[in-house]
Short mmCIF file of C-alpha atoms in Angstrom, two decimals:
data_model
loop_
_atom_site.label_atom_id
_atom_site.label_comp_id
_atom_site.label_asym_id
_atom_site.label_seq_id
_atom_site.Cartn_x
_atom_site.Cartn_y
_atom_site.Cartn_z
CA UNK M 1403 6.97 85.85 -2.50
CA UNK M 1404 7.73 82.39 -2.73
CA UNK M 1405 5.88 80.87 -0.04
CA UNK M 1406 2.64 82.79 -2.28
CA UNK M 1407 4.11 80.85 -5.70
CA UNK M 1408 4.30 77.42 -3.92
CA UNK M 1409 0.42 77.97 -2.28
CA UNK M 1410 -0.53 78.95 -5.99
CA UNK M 1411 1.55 75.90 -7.40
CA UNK M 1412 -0.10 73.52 -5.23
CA UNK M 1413 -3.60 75.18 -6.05
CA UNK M 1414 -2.70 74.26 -9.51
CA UNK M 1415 -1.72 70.80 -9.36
CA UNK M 1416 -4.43 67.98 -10.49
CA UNK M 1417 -5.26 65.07 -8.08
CA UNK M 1418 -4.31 62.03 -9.44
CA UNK M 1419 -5.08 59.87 -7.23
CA UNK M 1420 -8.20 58.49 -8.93
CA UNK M 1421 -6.40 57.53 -12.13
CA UNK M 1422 -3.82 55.30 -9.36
CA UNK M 1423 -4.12 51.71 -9.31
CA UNK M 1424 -5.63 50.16 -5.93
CA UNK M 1425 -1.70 49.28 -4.37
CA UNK M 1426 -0.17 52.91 -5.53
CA UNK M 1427 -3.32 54.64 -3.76
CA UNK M 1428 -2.40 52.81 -0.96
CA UNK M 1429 1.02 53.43 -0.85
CA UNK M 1430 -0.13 56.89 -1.31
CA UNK M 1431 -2.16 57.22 1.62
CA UNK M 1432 0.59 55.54 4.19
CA UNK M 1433 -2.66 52.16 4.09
CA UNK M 1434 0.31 49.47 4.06
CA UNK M 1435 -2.19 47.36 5.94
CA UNK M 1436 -4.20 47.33 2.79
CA UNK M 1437 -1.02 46.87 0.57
CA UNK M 1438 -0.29 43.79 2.74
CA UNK M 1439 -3.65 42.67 2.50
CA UNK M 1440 -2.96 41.77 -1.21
CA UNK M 1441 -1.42 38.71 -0.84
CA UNK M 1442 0.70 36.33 -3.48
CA UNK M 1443 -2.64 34.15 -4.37
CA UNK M 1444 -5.43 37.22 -4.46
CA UNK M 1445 -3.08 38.63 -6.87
CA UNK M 1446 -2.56 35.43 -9.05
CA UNK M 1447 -6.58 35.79 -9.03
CA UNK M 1448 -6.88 39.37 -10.10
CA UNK M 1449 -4.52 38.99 -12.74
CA UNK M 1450 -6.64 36.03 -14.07
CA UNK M 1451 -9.45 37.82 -13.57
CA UNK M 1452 -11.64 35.47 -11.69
CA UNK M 1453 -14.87 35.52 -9.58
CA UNK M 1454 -12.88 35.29 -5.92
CA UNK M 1455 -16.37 35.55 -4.78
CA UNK M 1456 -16.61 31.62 -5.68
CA UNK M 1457 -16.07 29.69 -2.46
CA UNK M 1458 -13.28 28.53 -2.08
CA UNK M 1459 -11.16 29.48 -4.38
CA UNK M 1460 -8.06 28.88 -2.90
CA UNK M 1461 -8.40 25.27 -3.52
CA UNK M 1462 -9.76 25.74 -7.12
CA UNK M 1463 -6.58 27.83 -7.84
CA UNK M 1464 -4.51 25.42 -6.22
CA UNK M 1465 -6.08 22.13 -8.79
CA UNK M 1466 -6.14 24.22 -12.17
CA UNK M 1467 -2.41 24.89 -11.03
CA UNK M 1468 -1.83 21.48 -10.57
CA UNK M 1469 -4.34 19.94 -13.54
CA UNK M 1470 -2.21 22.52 -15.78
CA UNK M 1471 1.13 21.11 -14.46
CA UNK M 1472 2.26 24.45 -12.70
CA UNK M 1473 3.23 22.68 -9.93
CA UNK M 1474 5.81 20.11 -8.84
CA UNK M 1475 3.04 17.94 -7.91
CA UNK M 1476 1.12 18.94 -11.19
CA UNK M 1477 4.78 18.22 -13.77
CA UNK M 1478 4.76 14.39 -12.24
CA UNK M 1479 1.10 14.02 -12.88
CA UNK M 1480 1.89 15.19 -16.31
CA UNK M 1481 3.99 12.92 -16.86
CA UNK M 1482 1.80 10.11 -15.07
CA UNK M 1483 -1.04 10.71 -17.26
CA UNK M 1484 1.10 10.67 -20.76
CA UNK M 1485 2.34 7.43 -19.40
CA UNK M 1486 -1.21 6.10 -19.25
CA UNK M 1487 -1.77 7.44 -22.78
CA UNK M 1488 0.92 5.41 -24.06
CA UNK M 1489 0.09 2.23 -22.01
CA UNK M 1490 -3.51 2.61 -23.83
CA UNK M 1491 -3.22 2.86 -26.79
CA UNK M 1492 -0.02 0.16 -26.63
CA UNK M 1493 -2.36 -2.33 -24.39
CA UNK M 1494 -5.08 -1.73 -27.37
CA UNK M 1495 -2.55 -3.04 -30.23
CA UNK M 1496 -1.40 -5.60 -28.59
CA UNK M 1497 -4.46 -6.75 -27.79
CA UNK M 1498 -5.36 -7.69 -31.46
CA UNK M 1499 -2.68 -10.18 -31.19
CA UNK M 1500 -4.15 -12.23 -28.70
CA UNK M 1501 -7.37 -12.75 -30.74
CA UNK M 1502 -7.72 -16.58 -31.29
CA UNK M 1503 -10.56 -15.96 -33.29
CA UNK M 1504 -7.92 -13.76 -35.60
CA UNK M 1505 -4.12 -15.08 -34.33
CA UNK M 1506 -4.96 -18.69 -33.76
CA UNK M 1507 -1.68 -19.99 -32.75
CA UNK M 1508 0.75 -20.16 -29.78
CA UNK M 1509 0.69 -16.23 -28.50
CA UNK M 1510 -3.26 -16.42 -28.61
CA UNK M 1511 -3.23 -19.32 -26.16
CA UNK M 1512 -0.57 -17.51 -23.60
CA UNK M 1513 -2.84 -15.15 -22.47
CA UNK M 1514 -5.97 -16.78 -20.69
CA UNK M 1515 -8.64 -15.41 -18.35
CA UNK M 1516 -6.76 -13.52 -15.94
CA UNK M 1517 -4.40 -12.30 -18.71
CA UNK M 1518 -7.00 -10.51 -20.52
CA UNK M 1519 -9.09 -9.13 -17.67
CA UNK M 1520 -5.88 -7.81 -16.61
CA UNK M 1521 -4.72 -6.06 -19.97
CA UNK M 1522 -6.52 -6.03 -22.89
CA UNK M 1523 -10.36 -6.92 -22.62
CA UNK M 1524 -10.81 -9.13 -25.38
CA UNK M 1525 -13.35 -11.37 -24.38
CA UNK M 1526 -16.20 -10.77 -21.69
CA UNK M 1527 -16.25 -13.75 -20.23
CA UNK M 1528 -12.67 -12.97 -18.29
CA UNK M 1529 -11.76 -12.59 -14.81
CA UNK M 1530 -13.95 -9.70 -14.86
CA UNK M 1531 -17.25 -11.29 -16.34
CA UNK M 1532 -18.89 -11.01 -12.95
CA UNK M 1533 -19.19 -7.63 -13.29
CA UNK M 1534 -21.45 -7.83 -16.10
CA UNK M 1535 -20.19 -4.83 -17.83
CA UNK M 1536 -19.12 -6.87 -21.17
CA UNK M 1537 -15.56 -7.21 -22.15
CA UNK M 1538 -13.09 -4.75 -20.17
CA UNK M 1539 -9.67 -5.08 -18.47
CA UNK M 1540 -8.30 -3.66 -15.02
CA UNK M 1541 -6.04 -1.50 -17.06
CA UNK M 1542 -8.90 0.34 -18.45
CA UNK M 1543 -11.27 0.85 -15.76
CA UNK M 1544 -8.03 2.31 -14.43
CA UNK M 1545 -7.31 4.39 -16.93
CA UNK M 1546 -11.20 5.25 -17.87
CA UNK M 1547 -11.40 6.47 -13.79
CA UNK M 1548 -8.13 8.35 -14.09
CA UNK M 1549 -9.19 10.41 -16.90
CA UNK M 1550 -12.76 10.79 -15.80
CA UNK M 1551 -11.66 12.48 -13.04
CA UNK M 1552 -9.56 14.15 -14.47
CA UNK M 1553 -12.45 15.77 -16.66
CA UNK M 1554 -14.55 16.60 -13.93
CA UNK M 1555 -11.88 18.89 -12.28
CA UNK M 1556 -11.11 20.51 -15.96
CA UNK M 1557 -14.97 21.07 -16.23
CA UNK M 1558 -15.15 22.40 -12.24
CA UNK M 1559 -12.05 24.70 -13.03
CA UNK M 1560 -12.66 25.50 -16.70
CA UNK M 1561 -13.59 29.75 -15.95
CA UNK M 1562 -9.66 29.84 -14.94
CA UNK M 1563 -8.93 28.86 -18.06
CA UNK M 1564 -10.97 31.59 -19.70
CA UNK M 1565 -13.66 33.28 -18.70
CA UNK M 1566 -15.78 32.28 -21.18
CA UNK M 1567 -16.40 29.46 -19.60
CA UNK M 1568 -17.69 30.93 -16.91
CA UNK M 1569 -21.12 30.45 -15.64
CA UNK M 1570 -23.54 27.66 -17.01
CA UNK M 1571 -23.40 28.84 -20.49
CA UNK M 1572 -20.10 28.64 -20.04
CA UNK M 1573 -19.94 25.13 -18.73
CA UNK M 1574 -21.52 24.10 -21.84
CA UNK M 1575 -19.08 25.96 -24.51
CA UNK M 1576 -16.45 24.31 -22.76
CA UNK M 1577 -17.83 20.79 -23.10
CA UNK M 1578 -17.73 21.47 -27.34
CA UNK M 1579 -14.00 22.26 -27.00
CA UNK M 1580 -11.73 20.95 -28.73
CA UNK M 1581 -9.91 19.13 -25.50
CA UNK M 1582 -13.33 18.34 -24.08
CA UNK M 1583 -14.64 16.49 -27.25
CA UNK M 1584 -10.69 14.55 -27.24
CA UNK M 1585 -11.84 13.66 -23.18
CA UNK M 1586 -15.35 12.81 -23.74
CA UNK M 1587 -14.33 10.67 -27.31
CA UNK M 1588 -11.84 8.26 -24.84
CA UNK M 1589 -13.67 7.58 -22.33
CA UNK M 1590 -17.65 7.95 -22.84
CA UNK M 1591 -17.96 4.95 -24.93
CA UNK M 1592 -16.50 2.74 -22.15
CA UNK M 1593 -19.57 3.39 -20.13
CA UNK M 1594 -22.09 3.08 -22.75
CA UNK M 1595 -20.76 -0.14 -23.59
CA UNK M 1596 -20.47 -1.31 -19.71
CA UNK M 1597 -23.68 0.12 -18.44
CA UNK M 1598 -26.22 0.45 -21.66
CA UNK M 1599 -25.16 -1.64 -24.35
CA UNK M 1600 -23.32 -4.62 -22.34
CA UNK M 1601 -24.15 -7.49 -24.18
CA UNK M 1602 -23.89 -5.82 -27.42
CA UNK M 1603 -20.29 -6.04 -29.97
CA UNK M 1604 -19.05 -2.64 -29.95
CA UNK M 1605 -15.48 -3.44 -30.51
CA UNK M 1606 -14.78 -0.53 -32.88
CA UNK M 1607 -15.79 2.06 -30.40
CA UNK M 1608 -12.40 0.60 -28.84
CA UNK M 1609 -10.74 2.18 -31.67
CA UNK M 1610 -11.55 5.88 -29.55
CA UNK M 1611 -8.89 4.99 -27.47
CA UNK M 1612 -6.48 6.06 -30.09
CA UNK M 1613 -7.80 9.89 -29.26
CA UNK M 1614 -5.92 9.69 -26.17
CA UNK M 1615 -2.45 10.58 -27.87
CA UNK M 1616 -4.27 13.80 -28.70
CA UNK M 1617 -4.38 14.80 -25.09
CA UNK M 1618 -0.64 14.98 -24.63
CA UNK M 1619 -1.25 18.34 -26.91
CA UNK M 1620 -2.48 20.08 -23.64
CA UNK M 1621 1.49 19.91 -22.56
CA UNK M 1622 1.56 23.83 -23.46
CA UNK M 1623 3.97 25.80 -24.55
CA UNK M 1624 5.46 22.77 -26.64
CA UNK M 1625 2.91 22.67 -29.53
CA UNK M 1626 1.82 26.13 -29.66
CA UNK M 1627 4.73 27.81 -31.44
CA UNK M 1628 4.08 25.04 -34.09
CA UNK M 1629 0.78 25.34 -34.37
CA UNK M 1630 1.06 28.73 -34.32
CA UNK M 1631 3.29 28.88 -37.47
CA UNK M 1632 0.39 25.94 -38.99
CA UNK M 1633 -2.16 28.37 -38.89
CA UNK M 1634 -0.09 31.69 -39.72
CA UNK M 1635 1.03 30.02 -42.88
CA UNK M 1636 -2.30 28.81 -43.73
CA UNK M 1637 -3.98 31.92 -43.18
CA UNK M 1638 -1.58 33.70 -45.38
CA UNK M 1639 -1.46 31.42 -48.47
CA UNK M 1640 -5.11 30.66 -48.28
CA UNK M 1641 -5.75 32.49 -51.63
CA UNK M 1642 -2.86 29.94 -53.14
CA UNK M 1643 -4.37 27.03 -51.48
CA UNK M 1644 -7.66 27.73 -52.13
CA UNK M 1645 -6.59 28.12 -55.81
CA UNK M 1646 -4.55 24.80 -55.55
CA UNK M 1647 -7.94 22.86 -54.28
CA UNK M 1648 -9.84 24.78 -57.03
CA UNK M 1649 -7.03 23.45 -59.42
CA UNK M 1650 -7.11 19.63 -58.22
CA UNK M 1651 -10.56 19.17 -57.86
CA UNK M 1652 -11.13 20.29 -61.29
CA UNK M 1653 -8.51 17.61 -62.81
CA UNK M 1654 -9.90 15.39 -60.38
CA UNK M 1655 -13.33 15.78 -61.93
CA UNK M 1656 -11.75 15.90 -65.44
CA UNK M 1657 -9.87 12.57 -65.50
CA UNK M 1658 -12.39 11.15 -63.50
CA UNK M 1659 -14.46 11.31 -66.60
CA UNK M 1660 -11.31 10.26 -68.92
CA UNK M 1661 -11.11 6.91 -66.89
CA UNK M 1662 -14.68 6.04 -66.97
CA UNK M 1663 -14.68 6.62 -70.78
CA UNK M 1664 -11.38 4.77 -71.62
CA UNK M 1665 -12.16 1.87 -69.33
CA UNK M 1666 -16.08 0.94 -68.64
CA UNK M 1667 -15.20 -1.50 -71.37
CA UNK M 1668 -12.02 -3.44 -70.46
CA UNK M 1669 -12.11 -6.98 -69.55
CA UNK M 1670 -9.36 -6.44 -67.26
CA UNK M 1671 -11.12 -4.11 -64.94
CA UNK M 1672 -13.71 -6.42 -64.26
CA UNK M 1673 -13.63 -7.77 -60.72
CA UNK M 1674 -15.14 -10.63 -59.16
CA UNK M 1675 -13.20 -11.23 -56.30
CA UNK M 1676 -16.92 -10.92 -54.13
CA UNK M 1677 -18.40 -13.29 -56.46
CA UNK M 1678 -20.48 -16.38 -55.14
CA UNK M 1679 -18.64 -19.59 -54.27
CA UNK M 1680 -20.61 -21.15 -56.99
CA UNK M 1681 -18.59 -19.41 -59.51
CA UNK M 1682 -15.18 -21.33 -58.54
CA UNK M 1683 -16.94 -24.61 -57.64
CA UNK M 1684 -15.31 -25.84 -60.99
CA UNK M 1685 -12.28 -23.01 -61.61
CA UNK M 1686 -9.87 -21.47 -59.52
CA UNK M 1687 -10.52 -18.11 -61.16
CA UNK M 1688 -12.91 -16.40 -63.52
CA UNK M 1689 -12.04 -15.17 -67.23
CA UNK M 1690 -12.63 -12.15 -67.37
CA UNK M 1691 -12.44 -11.96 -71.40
CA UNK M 1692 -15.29 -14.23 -71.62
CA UNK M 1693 -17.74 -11.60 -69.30
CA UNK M 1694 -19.43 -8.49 -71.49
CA UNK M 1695 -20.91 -5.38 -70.61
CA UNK M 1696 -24.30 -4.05 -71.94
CA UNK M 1697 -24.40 -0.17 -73.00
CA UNK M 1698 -25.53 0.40 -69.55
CA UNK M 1699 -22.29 -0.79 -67.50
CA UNK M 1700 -23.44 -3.99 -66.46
CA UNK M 1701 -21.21 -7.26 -66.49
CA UNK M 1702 -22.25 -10.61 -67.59
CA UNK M 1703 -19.90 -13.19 -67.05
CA UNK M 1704 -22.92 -16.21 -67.60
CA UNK M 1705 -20.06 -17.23 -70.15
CA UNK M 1706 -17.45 -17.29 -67.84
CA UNK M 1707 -19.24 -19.84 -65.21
CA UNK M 1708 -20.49 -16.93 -63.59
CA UNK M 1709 -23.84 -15.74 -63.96
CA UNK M 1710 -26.18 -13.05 -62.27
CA UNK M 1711 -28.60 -14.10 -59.69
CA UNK M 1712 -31.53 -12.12 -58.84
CA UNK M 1713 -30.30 -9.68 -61.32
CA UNK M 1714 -27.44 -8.81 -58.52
CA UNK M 1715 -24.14 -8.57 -60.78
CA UNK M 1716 -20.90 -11.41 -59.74
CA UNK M 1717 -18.67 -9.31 -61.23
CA UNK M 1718 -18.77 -5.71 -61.99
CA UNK M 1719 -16.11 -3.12 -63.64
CA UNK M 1720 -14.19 -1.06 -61.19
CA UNK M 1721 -14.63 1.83 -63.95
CA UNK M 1722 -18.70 1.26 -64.51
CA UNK M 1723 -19.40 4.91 -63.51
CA UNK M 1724 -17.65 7.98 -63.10
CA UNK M 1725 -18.29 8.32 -59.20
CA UNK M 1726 -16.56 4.22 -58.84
CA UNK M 1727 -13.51 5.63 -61.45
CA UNK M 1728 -13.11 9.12 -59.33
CA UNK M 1729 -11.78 6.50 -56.14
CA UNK M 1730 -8.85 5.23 -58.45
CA UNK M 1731 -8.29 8.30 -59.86
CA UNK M 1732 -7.40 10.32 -57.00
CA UNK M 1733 -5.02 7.36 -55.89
CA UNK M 1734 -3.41 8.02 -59.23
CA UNK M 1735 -3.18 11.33 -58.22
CA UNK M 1736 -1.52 10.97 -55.19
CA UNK M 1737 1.25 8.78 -57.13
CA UNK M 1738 -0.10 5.47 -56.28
CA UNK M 1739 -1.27 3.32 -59.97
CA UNK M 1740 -2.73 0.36 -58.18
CA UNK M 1741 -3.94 -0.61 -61.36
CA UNK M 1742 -1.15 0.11 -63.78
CA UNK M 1743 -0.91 -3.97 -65.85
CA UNK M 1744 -4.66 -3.71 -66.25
CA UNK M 1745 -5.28 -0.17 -67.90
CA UNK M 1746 -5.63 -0.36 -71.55
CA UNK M 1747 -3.56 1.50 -73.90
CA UNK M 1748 -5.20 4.64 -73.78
CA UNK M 1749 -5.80 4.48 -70.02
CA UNK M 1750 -1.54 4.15 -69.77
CA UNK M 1751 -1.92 7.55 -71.55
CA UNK M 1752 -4.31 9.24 -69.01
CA UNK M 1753 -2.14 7.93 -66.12
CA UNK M 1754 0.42 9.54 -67.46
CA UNK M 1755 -0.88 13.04 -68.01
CA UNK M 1756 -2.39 12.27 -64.27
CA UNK M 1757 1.44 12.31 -63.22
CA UNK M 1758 1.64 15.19 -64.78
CA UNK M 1759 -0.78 17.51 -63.30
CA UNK M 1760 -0.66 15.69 -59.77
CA UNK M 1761 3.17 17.33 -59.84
CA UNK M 1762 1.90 20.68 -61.19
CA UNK M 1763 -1.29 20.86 -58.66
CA UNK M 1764 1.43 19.69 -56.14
CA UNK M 1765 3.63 22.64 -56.73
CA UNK M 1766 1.03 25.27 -56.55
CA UNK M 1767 1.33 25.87 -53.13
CA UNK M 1768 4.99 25.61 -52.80
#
């Protein structure tokens, strides 16, 4: 009787080996040999989910490890490359002081030829002129090679990241990242200044150095609770903030138009600080009082020693339309009154109610 209840039991239990995962079927079926197959690194892979099929992927594990600072050898390049962020964008400030053209003086004239080929790239006719690649410094061809590599290997590991990125579609959403565009904005306008536009002034493209501090935001797990919280918060009091822009933009508009009204008319608001040299040939400074303004907003200050040429004003009010009085406006509502001993009477009074609502638009959010 009971062997016939355990033949029926055993007739009645379901196989579930199909619902099993891969290693628990093999531990099933006594395959250790398949179990052991599976080793440490093929699982890192499955659990990332990635193509093993790409050749060889051993090695591409191994450098998105090590780009990604999951290694010991990965934590000190880490740490290498934030130093070189810092040296950067430190070798860049410094270099403005060692502009004769700018600093004339002593600490201009201690750094010559070899100084600034070495550091700061100031002039192209260093050390490394010969190279004809216009004005550059050892320090950042170093630093321009360091990183470009360093984007290569990002872009030739980038489907480990996600698999998104995966493929040649993938390749290009990656380059329009956020990280990518930080890469390519520090260090592609070294080489179109060295190799297309060489003899060309493209000084302020220097100024892209300064996106290198944004790369130390890759150091994860140190920004992403914060950012985190950024975005949670945002998200949740967007109807407040969106009310709060709604609110400011509105005053902004409003007083805008205030301004223009109470001063397109004051004497004191006329500035001729970009007048010609003409006008102070026999004054040190203009009199404003003198200067008047025709129902259309223009300034003539003929009576001041300071006329018009070419019907191009000298001097102009900084209040002649409501677009020029919106710029001082928001300053005033941001609490700075750059402005405040020239305002007339009832401009005083529309800076103050402009205190006023800054602090209440302010406080919306809070």
């Amino acid at each position: 009787m009971d062997i016939d209840q355990d033949s029926q039991g055993s007739e009645d239990r379901v196989d579930i080996t199909p619902l099993l995962s891969e290693d628990a079927q093999a531990t099933k079926n006594g395959n250790l040999d398949a179990l052991n197959e599976i080793t440490p690194l093929l699982r890192s892979v499955r659990n990332r989910d990635v193509d093993t099929t790409i050749v060889p992927y051993q090695e591409r594990i191994w450098l998105f490890d090590f780009l990604e600072a999951n290694t010991g050898a990965g934590l000190v390049y880490e740490s290498f490359t934030i130093f070189l962020i810092f040296l950067s964008v430190a070798s860049f400030v410094a270099s403005s002081l060692f502009l004769k053209e700018y600093h004339p003086g002593r600490l201009a004239d201690l750094c010559g030829a070899y100084c600034d080929a070495l550091l700061f790239g100031n002039y192209s006719n260093n050390a490394l002129g010969g190279l004809g690649i216009g004005a550059t410094s050892f320090l950042e061809i170093f630093i321009v090679g360091v990183f470009t590599l360093d984007y290569i290997f990002r872009f030739y590991t980038a489907d480990l990241i996600d698999m998104k990125y995966k493929g040649f579609k993938g390749r290009v959403r990656f380059v329009f990242s956020f990280f990518s565009l930080v890469d390519l904005a520090s260090t592609v306008p070294f080489y179109v200044d060295a190799f297309f536009l060489p003899n060309t002034d493209l000084a302020a493209s220097n100024f892209l150095r300064m996106f290198r501090l944004l790369r130390m935001m890759r150091v994860e797990g140190r920004y992403d609770l914060a950012l985190g919280l950024l975005d949670d918060v945002i998200y949740e009091q967007r109807g407040i903030l969106a009310t709060a822009l709604f609110v400011g933009a509105t005053v902004w508009g409003v007083m805008s138009s205030f301004f223009y009204l109470a001063e397109r008319n004051n004497p004191d608001m006329i500035y001729c600080g970009a007048a010609p040299s003409s006008c102070f040939e026999s004054q040190d400074s203009i009199d404003t009082s003198l200067c008047t303004t025709n129902e259309w907003g223009f300034v003539d200050c003929s009576a001041a020693g300071c006329a018009n040429i070419d019907g191009e004003e000298a001097c102009w009010n900084v209040y002649r339309s409501i677009a020029d009085a919106s710029f001082w406006t928001l300053m005033e509502l941001f609490g700075e009154f750059p402005l405040v001993d020239q305002h007339s009477p009832y401009g005083k009074v529309l800076g103050t109610f402009t205190a006023v609502f800054a602090c209440a638009v302010f406080a919306l959010p809070a």
